[in-house]
Coordinates of N, CA, C and O in Angstrom, one line a residue:
M46 N -83.8 10.9 87.4 CA -82.7 10.0 87.3 C -82.8 9.2 86.0 O -81.8 9.1 85.3
K47 N -84.0 8.7 85.6 CA -84.2 7.9 84.4 C -83.9 8.8 83.2 O -83.3 8.4 82.2
S48 N -84.4 10.1 83.3 CA -84.2 11.0 82.1 C -82.7 11.3 82.0 O -82.2 11.5 80.8
A49 N -81.9 11.4 83.0 CA -80.5 11.7 83.0 C -79.8 10.5 82.3 O -78.9 10.7 81.5
I50 N -80.2 9.3 82.7 CA -79.5 8.1 82.1 C -79.9 8.0 80.6 O -79.0 7.8 79.7
F51 N -81.2 8.3 80.3 CA -81.6 8.3 78.9 C -80.9 9.3 78.1 O -80.4 9.1 77.0
S52 N -80.7 10.5 78.6 CA -80.0 11.6 77.9 C -78.6 11.3 77.7 O -78.0 11.5 76.6
S53 N -78.0 10.6 78.7 CA -76.6 10.2 78.5 C -76.4 9.1 77.5 O -75.5 9.2 76.7
A54 N -77.3 8.2 77.4 CA -77.3 7.2 76.4 C -77.5 7.8 75.0 O -76.7 7.4 74.1
I55 N -78.4 8.7 74.9 CA -78.6 9.4 73.6 C -77.3 10.1 73.2 O -76.9 10.0 72.0
A56 N -76.7 10.8 74.1 CA -75.4 11.5 73.8 C -74.3 10.5 73.3 O -73.6 10.8 72.4
I57 N -74.2 9.4 74.0 CA -73.2 8.4 73.6 C -73.5 7.9 72.2 O -72.6 7.8 71.4
F58 N -74.7 7.5 71.9 CA -75.0 7.0 70.6 C -74.8 8.1 69.5 O -74.3 7.8 68.4
A59 N -75.1 9.3 69.8 CA -74.9 10.4 68.8 C -73.4 10.6 68.6 O -73.0 10.8 67.4
T60 N -72.6 10.5 69.6 CA -71.1 10.6 69.4 C -70.6 9.4 68.6 O -69.8 9.6 67.7
L61 N -71.1 8.2 68.8 CA -70.7 7.0 68.1 C -71.1 7.2 66.6 O -70.3 6.8 65.7
A62 N -72.3 7.7 66.4 CA -72.8 7.8 65.0 C -72.0 8.8 64.2 O -71.7 8.6 63.0
T63 N -71.5 9.8 64.8 CA -70.7 10.8 64.1 C -69.3 10.3 63.8 O -68.6 10.8 62.9
A64 N -68.9 9.2 64.4 CA -67.5 8.6 64.2 C -67.6 7.6 63.0 O -66.6 7.2 62.5
L65 N -68.8 7.2 62.6 CA -68.9 6.3 61.5 C -68.5 6.9 60.2 O -68.7 8.1 60.0
P66 N -67.9 6.1 59.3 CA -67.5 6.7 58.0 C -68.7 7.0 57.2 O -69.7 6.3 57.3
T67 N -68.6 8.0 56.3 CA -69.7 8.3 55.5 C -69.3 7.9 54.1 O -68.2 7.8 53.7
E68 N -70.3 7.6 53.3 CA -70.1 7.2 51.9 C -70.3 8.4 51.0 O -71.1 9.3 51.2
S69 N -69.5 8.4 49.9 CA -69.7 9.4 48.9 C -70.8 8.9 47.9 O -71.0 7.7 47.8
A70 N -71.4 9.8 47.2 CA -72.4 9.5 46.3 C -71.9 8.5 45.2 O -72.7 7.8 44.7
N71 N -70.6 8.6 44.9 CA -70.1 7.7 43.9 C -70.1 6.2 44.2 O -70.1 5.4 43.4
N72 N -70.1 5.9 45.5 CA -70.1 4.5 46.0 C -71.4 3.9 46.2 O -71.5 2.7 46.5
L73 N -72.5 4.7 46.2 CA -73.8 4.2 46.5 C -74.7 4.0 45.3 O -74.7 4.9 44.4
V74 N -75.4 2.9 45.2 CA -76.3 2.7 44.1 C -77.6 2.3 44.7 O -77.7 1.4 45.6
A75 N -78.7 3.0 44.3 CA -80.0 2.7 44.8 C -80.4 1.3 44.3 O -80.1 0.9 43.2
R76 N -81.1 0.5 45.2 CA -81.5 -0.9 44.8 C -82.3 -0.9 43.6 O -82.2 -1.9 42.8
D77 N -83.1 0.1 43.3 CA -83.9 0.1 42.1 C -83.1 0.3 40.8 O -83.6 0.2 39.7
H78 N -81.8 0.6 40.9 CA -81.0 0.8 39.8 C -80.2 -0.5 39.4 O -79.5 -0.6 38.5
V79 N -80.3 -1.5 40.2 CA -79.7 -2.8 40.0 C -80.6 -3.6 39.0 O -81.7 -4.0 39.4
K80 N -80.1 -3.9 37.8 CA -80.9 -4.6 36.8 C -80.8 -6.1 37.0 O -81.8 -6.8 36.7
Q81 N -79.7 -6.6 37.5 CA -79.5 -8.0 37.6 C -78.5 -8.3 38.7 O -77.5 -7.5 38.9
V82 N -78.6 -9.4 39.4 CA -77.6 -9.8 40.4 C -77.0 -11.1 39.9 O -77.7 -12.1 39.6
I83 N -75.7 -11.2 39.9 CA -75.0 -12.4 39.6 C -74.3 -12.9 40.8 O -73.4 -12.3 41.4
N84 N -74.8 -14.1 41.3 CA -74.2 -14.7 42.5 C -73.0 -15.6 42.1 O -72.9 -16.0 40.9
S85 N -72.2 -15.9 43.0 CA -71.0 -16.7 42.7 C -71.4 -18.1 42.2 O -72.3 -18.7 42.7
S86 N -70.5 -18.6 41.3 CA -70.8 -20.0 40.9 C -69.8 -21.0 41.5 O -70.0 -22.2 41.5
A87 N -68.7 -20.4 42.2 CA -67.8 -21.3 42.9 C -67.0 -20.5 43.9 O -66.7 -19.3 43.6
V88 N -66.7 -21.1 45.0 CA -65.9 -20.5 46.0 C -64.8 -21.5 46.4 O -65.2 -22.7 46.7
V89 N -63.6 -21.1 46.4 CA -62.5 -22.0 46.8 C -61.7 -21.3 47.9 O -61.2 -20.2 47.7
N90 N -61.6 -21.9 49.1 CA -60.9 -21.3 50.2 C -59.4 -21.8 50.1 O -59.2 -23.0 49.8
I91 N -58.5 -21.0 50.3 CA -57.1 -21.4 50.4 C -56.5 -21.0 51.7 O -56.9 -20.0 52.3
R92 N -55.6 -21.9 52.2 CA -55.2 -21.7 53.6 C -53.6 -21.7 53.7 O -53.0 -22.6 53.2
E93 N -53.1 -20.7 54.4 CA -51.7 -20.5 54.6 C -51.1 -21.7 55.3 O -49.9 -22.1 55.0
D94 N -51.8 -22.3 56.3 CA -51.2 -23.3 57.1 C -51.1 -24.7 56.4 O -50.3 -25.5 56.8
T95 N -51.8 -24.8 55.3 CA -51.7 -26.0 54.5 C -51.5 -25.5 53.0 O -52.4 -25.7 52.2
P96 N -50.4 -24.9 52.7 CA -50.2 -24.1 51.5 C -50.2 -24.9 50.2 O -50.5 -24.3 49.1
D97 N -50.0 -26.2 50.3 CA -50.0 -27.0 49.0 C -51.2 -28.0 49.0 O -51.3 -28.8 48.1
T98 N -52.2 -27.8 49.8 CA -53.4 -28.6 49.8 C -54.6 -27.9 49.2 O -54.9 -26.8 49.6
A99 N -55.1 -28.5 48.1 CA -56.3 -27.9 47.5 C -57.5 -28.3 48.3 O -57.8 -29.5 48.5
L100 N -58.3 -27.3 48.7 CA -59.5 -27.6 49.5 C -60.7 -27.7 48.7 O -61.7 -28.2 49.2
G101 N -60.6 -27.4 47.4 CA -61.8 -27.7 46.5 C -62.9 -26.6 46.7 O -62.8 -25.7 47.5
I102 N -63.9 -26.8 45.9 CA -65.0 -25.9 45.9 C -65.8 -26.1 47.2 O -66.1 -27.2 47.6
S103 N -66.2 -25.0 47.7 CA -67.0 -25.0 49.0 C -68.3 -24.2 48.9 O -68.3 -23.3 48.1
G104 N -69.2 -24.5 49.7 CA -70.4 -23.7 49.8 C -70.3 -22.6 50.8 O -71.2 -21.8 51.0
R105 N -69.1 -22.5 51.4 CA -68.9 -21.4 52.4 C -67.6 -20.7 52.1 O -66.6 -21.3 51.9
G106 N -67.6 -19.4 52.1 CA -66.4 -18.6 51.9 C -65.8 -18.2 53.3 O -66.6 -17.9 54.2
T107 N -64.5 -18.4 53.4 CA -63.9 -18.1 54.7 C -62.7 -17.2 54.5 O -61.8 -17.5 53.7
V108 N -62.7 -16.0 55.2 CA -61.6 -15.1 55.1 C -61.2 -14.8 56.6 O -62.0 -14.3 57.3
S109 N -59.9 -15.1 56.9 CA -59.5 -14.8 58.3 C -58.0 -14.7 58.4 O -57.3 -15.0 57.5
R110 N -57.6 -14.1 59.5 CA -56.2 -14.0 59.8 C -56.0 -13.9 61.3 O -56.8 -13.1 61.9
T111 N -55.1 -14.6 61.8 CA -54.9 -14.7 63.3 C -53.4 -14.5 63.6 O -52.6 -15.2 63.0
D112 N -53.1 -13.5 64.5 CA -51.7 -13.3 64.9 C -50.7 -13.1 63.7 O -49.6 -13.6 63.7
S113 N -51.2 -12.3 62.8 CA -50.4 -11.9 61.6 C -50.0 -13.1 60.7 O -49.0 -13.1 59.9
K114 N -50.7 -14.2 60.9 CA -50.4 -15.4 60.0 C -51.7 -16.2 60.0 O -52.8 -15.7 60.2
H115 N -51.7 -17.5 59.7 CA -52.8 -18.4 59.6 C -53.9 -17.8 58.7 O -55.1 -17.8 59.0
N116 N -53.5 -17.3 57.5 CA -54.4 -16.7 56.6 C -55.3 -17.7 55.9 O -54.9 -18.7 55.5
F117 N -56.6 -17.4 55.9 CA -57.6 -18.0 55.0 C -58.0 -17.0 54.0 O -58.4 -15.9 54.4
Q118 N -58.0 -17.3 52.8 CA -58.5 -16.4 51.7 C -59.5 -17.1 50.9 O -59.4 -18.4 50.8
A119 N -60.4 -16.4 50.2 CA -61.4 -17.0 49.3 C -61.2 -16.6 47.9 O -61.1 -15.4 47.7
L120 N -61.2 -17.5 47.0 CA -61.3 -17.2 45.6 C -62.7 -17.4 45.1 O -63.3 -18.5 45.4
V121 N -63.3 -16.4 44.5 CA -64.7 -16.4 44.2 C -64.9 -16.2 42.7 O -64.4 -15.3 42.1
K122 N -65.6 -17.2 42.1 CA -65.8 -17.2 40.6 C -67.3 -16.8 40.3 O -68.2 -17.2 41.0
F123 N -67.4 -16.1 39.2 CA -68.7 -15.7 38.6 C -68.8 -16.1 37.2 O -67.8 -15.9 36.4
D124 N -70.0 -16.6 36.8 CA -70.2 -16.9 35.4 C -71.0 -15.7 34.8 O -72.2 -15.6 35.1
I125 N -70.4 -14.9 34.0 CA -71.0 -13.7 33.5 C -71.8 -14.1 32.3 O -71.3 -14.7 31.3
P126 N -73.1 -13.8 32.2 CA -74.0 -14.2 31.1 C -73.7 -13.2 29.9 O -73.1 -12.2 30.0
D127 N -74.2 -13.7 28.8 CA -74.1 -12.9 27.5 C -75.1 -11.7 27.6 O -76.0 -11.7 28.4
G128 N -74.7 -10.7 26.9 CA -75.6 -9.5 26.7 C -75.4 -8.4 27.7 O -76.3 -7.5 27.8
L129 N -74.3 -8.4 28.4 CA -74.1 -7.3 29.3 C -73.1 -6.2 28.8 O -72.9 -5.2 29.5
T130 N -72.7 -6.4 27.6 CA -71.8 -5.4 27.0 C -72.4 -4.0 27.0 O -73.6 -3.9 26.6
G131 N -71.7 -3.0 27.4 CA -72.3 -1.7 27.5 C -72.9 -1.3 28.9 O -73.2 -0.2 29.1
S132 N -73.0 -2.3 29.7 CA -73.6 -2.1 31.1 C -72.4 -1.9 32.0 O -71.3 -2.3 31.8
K133 N -72.7 -1.4 33.2 CA -71.7 -1.3 34.3 C -72.0 -2.4 35.3 O -73.2 -2.7 35.5
C134 N -71.0 -2.9 35.8 CA -71.1 -3.9 36.9 C -70.5 -3.3 38.2 O -69.6 -2.5 38.1
Q135 N -70.9 -3.8 39.3 CA -70.4 -3.4 40.6 C -70.3 -4.6 41.5 O -71.3 -5.3 41.7
L136 N -69.2 -4.7 42.2 CA -69.0 -5.7 43.2 C -69.7 -5.2 44.5 O -69.6 -4.0 44.8
A137 N -70.3 -6.1 45.2 CA -71.0 -5.8 46.4 C -70.8 -7.0 47.4 O -70.5 -8.2 46.9
F138 N -71.0 -6.8 48.7 CA -70.9 -7.9 49.6 C -72.1 -7.8 50.6 O -72.4 -6.7 51.1
A139 N -72.7 -8.9 51.0 CA -73.8 -8.9 51.9 C -74.0 -10.2 52.6 O -73.5 -11.3 52.1
Y140 N -74.7 -10.2 53.7 CA -75.2 -11.4 54.4 C -74.1 -12.4 54.9 O -74.2 -13.6 54.5
P141 N -73.2 -11.9 55.6 CA -72.2 -12.9 56.2 C -72.9 -13.8 57.3 O -73.9 -13.4 57.8
S142 N -72.4 -15.0 57.5 CA -73.0 -15.8 58.6 C -72.2 -15.5 59.9 O -72.7 -15.8 60.9
L143 N -71.0 -15.0 59.7 CA -70.1 -14.7 60.9 C -69.2 -13.6 60.5 O -68.6 -13.6 59.4
F144 N -69.0 -12.6 61.5 CA -67.9 -11.6 61.3 C -67.4 -11.2 62.7 O -68.2 -11.2 63.6
D145 N -66.1 -11.0 62.8 CA -65.5 -10.7 64.1 C -64.2 -10.0 63.8 O -63.6 -10.1 62.7
G146 N -63.7 -9.2 64.7 CA -62.4 -8.5 64.6 C -62.6 -7.2 63.8 O -63.6 -6.5 64.1
T147 N -61.8 -6.9 62.8 CA -61.9 -5.7 62.1 C -63.2 -5.7 61.2 O -63.7 -4.7 60.8
S148 N -63.6 -6.9 60.8 CA -64.8 -7.1 59.9 C -64.6 -6.4 58.6 O -65.5 -6.1 57.9
Q149 N -63.3 -6.3 58.2 CA -63.0 -5.7 56.9 C -62.4 -6.7 56.0 O -61.6 -7.5 56.4
I150 N -62.7 -6.6 54.7 CA -62.2 -7.4 53.7 C -61.8 -6.6 52.5 O -62.4 -5.5 52.2
Q151 N -60.8 -7.0 51.7 CA -60.4 -6.4 50.5 C -60.7 -7.4 49.3 O -60.6 -8.6 49.5
V152 N -61.0 -6.8 48.1 CA -61.3 -7.6 47.0 C -60.3 -7.3 45.9 O -60.1 -6.1 45.6
F153 N -59.7 -8.3 45.2 CA -58.8 -8.1 44.1 C -59.3 -8.9 42.9 O -59.8 -10.1 43.1
S154 N -59.1 -8.4 41.7 CA -59.4 -9.3 40.6 C -58.2 -10.2 40.5 O -57.1 -9.9 41.0
I155 N -58.4 -11.4 39.9 CA -57.3 -12.4 39.7 C -57.1 -12.7 38.3 O -58.1 -12.6 37.5
G156 N -56.0 -13.2 37.9 CA -55.6 -13.4 36.5 C -56.2 -14.6 35.8 O -56.1 -14.7 34.6
D157 N -56.9 -15.5 36.5 CA -57.5 -16.7 35.9 C -58.7 -17.1 36.7 O -58.7 -17.1 37.9
A158 N -59.7 -17.5 36.0 CA -60.9 -18.0 36.7 C -60.9 -19.5 36.9 O -61.9 -20.0 37.5
N159 N -59.9 -20.2 36.6 CA -59.7 -21.6 36.9 C -59.2 -21.8 38.3 O -58.0 -21.9 38.5
I160 N -60.1 -21.8 39.3 CA -59.7 -21.7 40.7 C -60.0 -23.1 41.4 O -59.6 -23.2 42.5
E161 N -60.6 -24.0 40.7 CA -61.1 -25.2 41.4 C -60.0 -26.0 42.2 O -60.2 -26.6 43.2
N162 N -58.7 -26.0 41.6 CA -57.7 -26.8 42.2 C -56.6 -25.8 42.9 O -55.5 -26.3 43.1
A163 N -57.0 -24.6 43.1 CA -56.0 -23.6 43.7 C -55.6 -24.0 45.1 O -56.4 -24.6 45.9
T164 N -54.4 -23.6 45.4 CA -53.8 -23.8 46.8 C -53.3 -22.4 47.2 O -53.2 -21.5 46.3
F165 N -52.8 -22.3 48.4 CA -52.3 -21.0 48.8 C -51.0 -20.7 48.0 O -50.7 -19.6 47.7
N166 N -50.2 -21.8 47.7 CA -49.0 -21.6 47.0 C -49.1 -21.6 45.5 O -48.3 -21.1 44.7
K167 N -50.2 -22.2 45.0 CA -50.4 -22.3 43.5 C -51.9 -21.8 43.2 O -52.8 -22.5 43.3
R168 N -51.9 -20.5 42.9 CA -53.2 -19.9 42.6 C -53.0 -18.8 41.5 O -51.9 -18.4 41.3
P169 N -54.1 -18.3 40.9 CA -54.0 -17.3 39.9 C -53.4 -16.0 40.6 O -53.6 -15.7 41.7
F170 N -52.6 -15.3 39.8 CA -52.0 -14.1 40.3 C -53.0 -13.0 40.6 O -54.1 -12.9 40.0
R171 N -52.7 -12.2 41.7 CA -53.5 -11.1 42.1 C -53.3 -10.0 41.2 O -52.2 -9.5 41.0
D172 N -54.4 -9.5 40.5 CA -54.3 -8.5 39.5 C -54.5 -7.1 40.0 O -53.6 -6.4 40.3
Q173 N -55.8 -6.7 40.1 CA -56.1 -5.3 40.5 C -56.9 -5.2 41.8 O -57.8 -6.0 42.0
F174 N -56.5 -4.2 42.6 CA -57.3 -3.9 43.8 C -58.7 -3.4 43.3 O -58.8 -2.5 42.4
K175 N -59.7 -3.9 43.9 CA -61.1 -3.5 43.5 C -61.8 -2.7 44.6 O -62.5 -1.7 44.3
G176 N -61.6 -3.0 45.9 CA -62.2 -2.3 46.9 C -62.1 -2.9 48.3 O -61.6 -4.0 48.4
T177 N -62.6 -2.2 49.3 CA -62.6 -2.6 50.7 C -64.0 -2.5 51.2 O -64.6 -1.4 51.0
F178 N -64.4 -3.5 52.0 CA -65.8 -3.5 52.6 C -65.6 -3.6 54.1 O -64.7 -4.4 54.6
R179 N -66.5 -3.0 54.9 CA -66.6 -3.3 56.3 C -67.9 -4.1 56.4 O -69.0 -3.6 56.1
V180 N -67.8 -5.3 56.9 CA -68.9 -6.3 56.9 C -69.7 -6.1 58.2 O -69.2 -5.9 59.2
G181 N -71.0 -6.2 58.0 CA -71.9 -6.2 59.2 C -73.1 -7.0 58.7 O -73.2 -7.6 57.7
W182 N -74.2 -7.1 59.6 CA -75.4 -7.8 59.2 C -76.0 -7.0 58.0 O -76.1 -5.8 58.0
G183 N -76.4 -7.7 57.0 CA -77.0 -7.1 55.8 C -75.9 -6.7 54.8 O -74.9 -7.4 54.7
E184 N -76.1 -5.6 54.2 CA -75.2 -5.1 53.2 C -73.9 -4.5 53.8 O -74.0 -3.8 54.8
A185 N -72.8 -4.8 53.3 CA -71.5 -4.3 53.8 C -71.4 -2.8 53.4 O -71.9 -2.4 52.4
T186 N -70.6 -2.1 54.2 CA -70.3 -0.7 54.0 C -69.1 -0.6 53.1 O -68.1 -1.3 53.4
V187 N -69.1 0.2 52.1 CA -67.9 0.4 51.3 C -67.0 1.4 52.0 O -67.4 2.5 52.3
V188 N -65.8 0.9 52.2 CA -64.7 1.7 52.8 C -63.9 2.4 51.7 O -63.6 3.6 51.8
D189 N -63.6 1.6 50.7 CA -62.8 2.1 49.5 C -63.5 1.5 48.3 O -63.3 0.3 48.1
G190 N -64.2 2.3 47.5 CA -64.8 1.7 46.3 C -64.2 2.1 45.0 O -64.9 2.1 44.0
S191 N -62.9 2.4 45.1 CA -62.2 2.9 43.9 C -62.3 2.0 42.7 O -62.3 2.5 41.5
G192 N -62.4 0.7 42.8 CA -62.5 -0.2 41.7 C -63.7 -1.1 41.6 O -63.7 -2.0 40.9
L193 N -64.7 -0.8 42.5 CA -65.8 -1.7 42.6 C -66.7 -1.6 41.4 O -67.4 -2.6 41.0
T194 N -66.8 -0.5 40.7 CA -67.7 -0.3 39.5 C -66.8 -0.3 38.3 O -65.8 0.4 38.2
F195 N -67.2 -1.1 37.3 CA -66.4 -1.3 36.1 C -67.3 -1.7 34.9 O -68.5 -2.0 35.1
D196 N -66.8 -1.7 33.7 CA -67.5 -2.1 32.5 C -67.7 -3.6 32.7 O -66.8 -4.4 32.9
C197 N -69.0 -4.1 32.5 CA -69.2 -5.5 32.6 C -68.4 -6.3 31.6 O -68.3 -5.8 30.4
P198 N -67.8 -7.4 32.0 CA -67.0 -8.2 31.0 C -67.9 -8.9 30.0 O -69.1 -9.1 30.3
V199 N -67.3 -9.4 29.0 CA -68.0 -10.2 28.0 C -68.4 -11.5 28.7 O -67.8 -11.9 29.7
K200 N -69.3 -12.3 28.1 CA -69.7 -13.6 28.6 C -68.5 -14.4 28.9 O -67.5 -14.5 28.2
G201 N -68.6 -15.1 30.1 CA -67.5 -16.0 30.5 C -67.3 -15.9 32.0 O -68.0 -15.2 32.7
A202 N -66.3 -16.6 32.5 CA -66.0 -16.7 33.9 C -65.0 -15.5 34.3 O -64.1 -15.2 33.6
K203 N -65.2 -15.0 35.5 CA -64.4 -13.9 36.1 C -64.2 -14.3 37.5 O -65.2 -14.7 38.2
A204 N -63.0 -14.1 38.1 CA -62.8 -14.5 39.5 C -62.1 -13.4 40.3 O -61.4 -12.5 39.7
Y205 N -62.3 -13.4 41.6 CA -61.8 -12.4 42.5 C -61.2 -13.1 43.7 O -61.6 -14.2 44.1
E206 N -60.3 -12.5 44.4 CA -59.7 -13.0 45.6 C -60.2 -12.0 46.8 O -60.1 -10.8 46.6
V207 N -60.7 -12.6 47.8 CA -61.1 -11.9 49.0 C -60.2 -12.2 50.2 O -59.9 -13.3 50.5
V208 N -59.6 -11.1 50.8 CA -58.6 -11.2 51.8 C -59.0 -10.4 53.0 O -59.8 -9.5 52.9
S209 N -58.4 -10.8 54.1 CA -58.7 -10.1 55.4 C -57.9 -8.7 55.4 O -56.8 -8.6 54.9
V210 N -58.5 -7.8 56.1 CA -57.9 -6.5 56.4 C -57.7 -6.5 57.9 O -58.6 -6.6 58.7
G211 N -56.4 -6.4 58.3 CA -56.1 -6.4 59.7 C -56.0 -7.8 60.3 O -56.1 -8.8 59.6
D212 N -55.7 -7.8 61.6 CA -55.3 -9.0 62.3 C -56.5 -9.5 63.1 O -57.3 -8.7 63.5
N213 N -56.5 -10.8 63.5 CA -57.5 -11.3 64.3 C -58.9 -11.0 63.8 O -59.8 -10.4 64.4
N214 N -59.1 -11.4 62.5 CA -60.3 -11.0 61.8 C -60.9 -12.3 61.2 O -60.2 -13.1 60.7
D215 N -62.3 -12.4 61.2 CA -63.0 -13.5 60.6 C -64.2 -13.0 59.9 O -65.0 -12.2 60.4
V216 N -64.4 -13.4 58.6 CA -65.6 -13.2 57.9 C -65.9 -14.5 57.1 O -65.1 -15.0 56.4
I217 N -67.1 -15.0 57.4 CA -67.6 -16.2 56.8 C -69.0 -16.0 56.2 O -69.8 -15.3 56.8
W218 N -69.2 -16.6 55.0 CA -70.5 -16.4 54.4 C -70.9 -17.7 53.7 O -70.0 -18.5 53.3
Y219 N -72.1 -17.9 53.4 CA -72.6 -19.1 52.7 C -72.8 -18.6 51.2 O -73.7 -17.7 51.0
A220 N -72.1 -19.2 50.3 CA -72.1 -18.7 48.9 C -73.4 -18.7 48.2 O -73.6 -17.9 47.4
P221 N -74.3 -19.7 48.4 CA -75.5 -19.7 47.6 C -76.3 -18.4 47.8 O -77.0 -18.0 46.9
W222 N -76.2 -17.7 49.0 CA -77.1 -16.6 49.2 C -76.4 -15.4 49.8 O -77.0 -14.3 50.0
G223 N -75.1 -15.5 50.0 CA -74.4 -14.3 50.7 C -73.0 -14.1 50.1 O -72.6 -14.8 49.2
G224 N -72.3 -13.2 50.7 CA -71.0 -12.9 50.3 C -70.8 -12.0 49.1 O -71.7 -11.2 48.8
L225 N -69.7 -12.2 48.4 CA -69.4 -11.4 47.2 C -70.4 -11.6 46.1 O -70.7 -12.8 45.8
R226 N -70.9 -10.6 45.4 CA -71.8 -10.7 44.2 C -71.4 -9.6 43.3 O -70.7 -8.7 43.6
V227 N -72.0 -9.7 42.1 CA -71.8 -8.7 41.0 C -73.2 -8.2 40.7 O -74.1 -8.9 40.4
N228 N -73.4 -6.9 40.9 CA -74.6 -6.2 40.5 C -74.5 -5.6 39.1 O -73.5 -4.9 38.9
V229 N -75.4 -5.8 38.3 CA -75.4 -5.2 36.9 C -76.3 -4.0 37.1 O -77.5 -4.0 37.5
L230 N -75.7 -2.8 36.8 CA -76.4 -1.5 36.9 C -77.1 -1.1 35.7 O -76.7 -1.4 34.6

């Protein structure tokens, strides 16, 4: 009896494992190939329900959407150091404090790094799609990494917008040690 239950459980897990998305070699970078990690220098959350209220810089990033509205999005700023010209950079996401729902987020570059006073109605324009992550404990899985790797920008500030994918979704992280980051390859 116990062996039949165990065999059934193994079969179920094997079936679930085959349904998981696989990564292409283009999207994966071995940890020993990361030369430097650049963590965010500022996170500003913007909220659809209070579209003209600036929430200011926060230590926590919040991305959520409920019932096709009530959007929370995060603007994330990085201070790129000097000396990275000629290197490749890659966006990565890890260590959320909470995730629920689809657990997927999309990242876009934005047109200006001056995000401190941004609101839902008054924020830098969304520029280029960078990629989609499925968030879990630890490193996020890359769902679409088409724009995640790019030539490192020159010294200065660069910012990104992180948005929810799907409805009834929550992803929250503490900016000092988790969330969106830039890996220098």
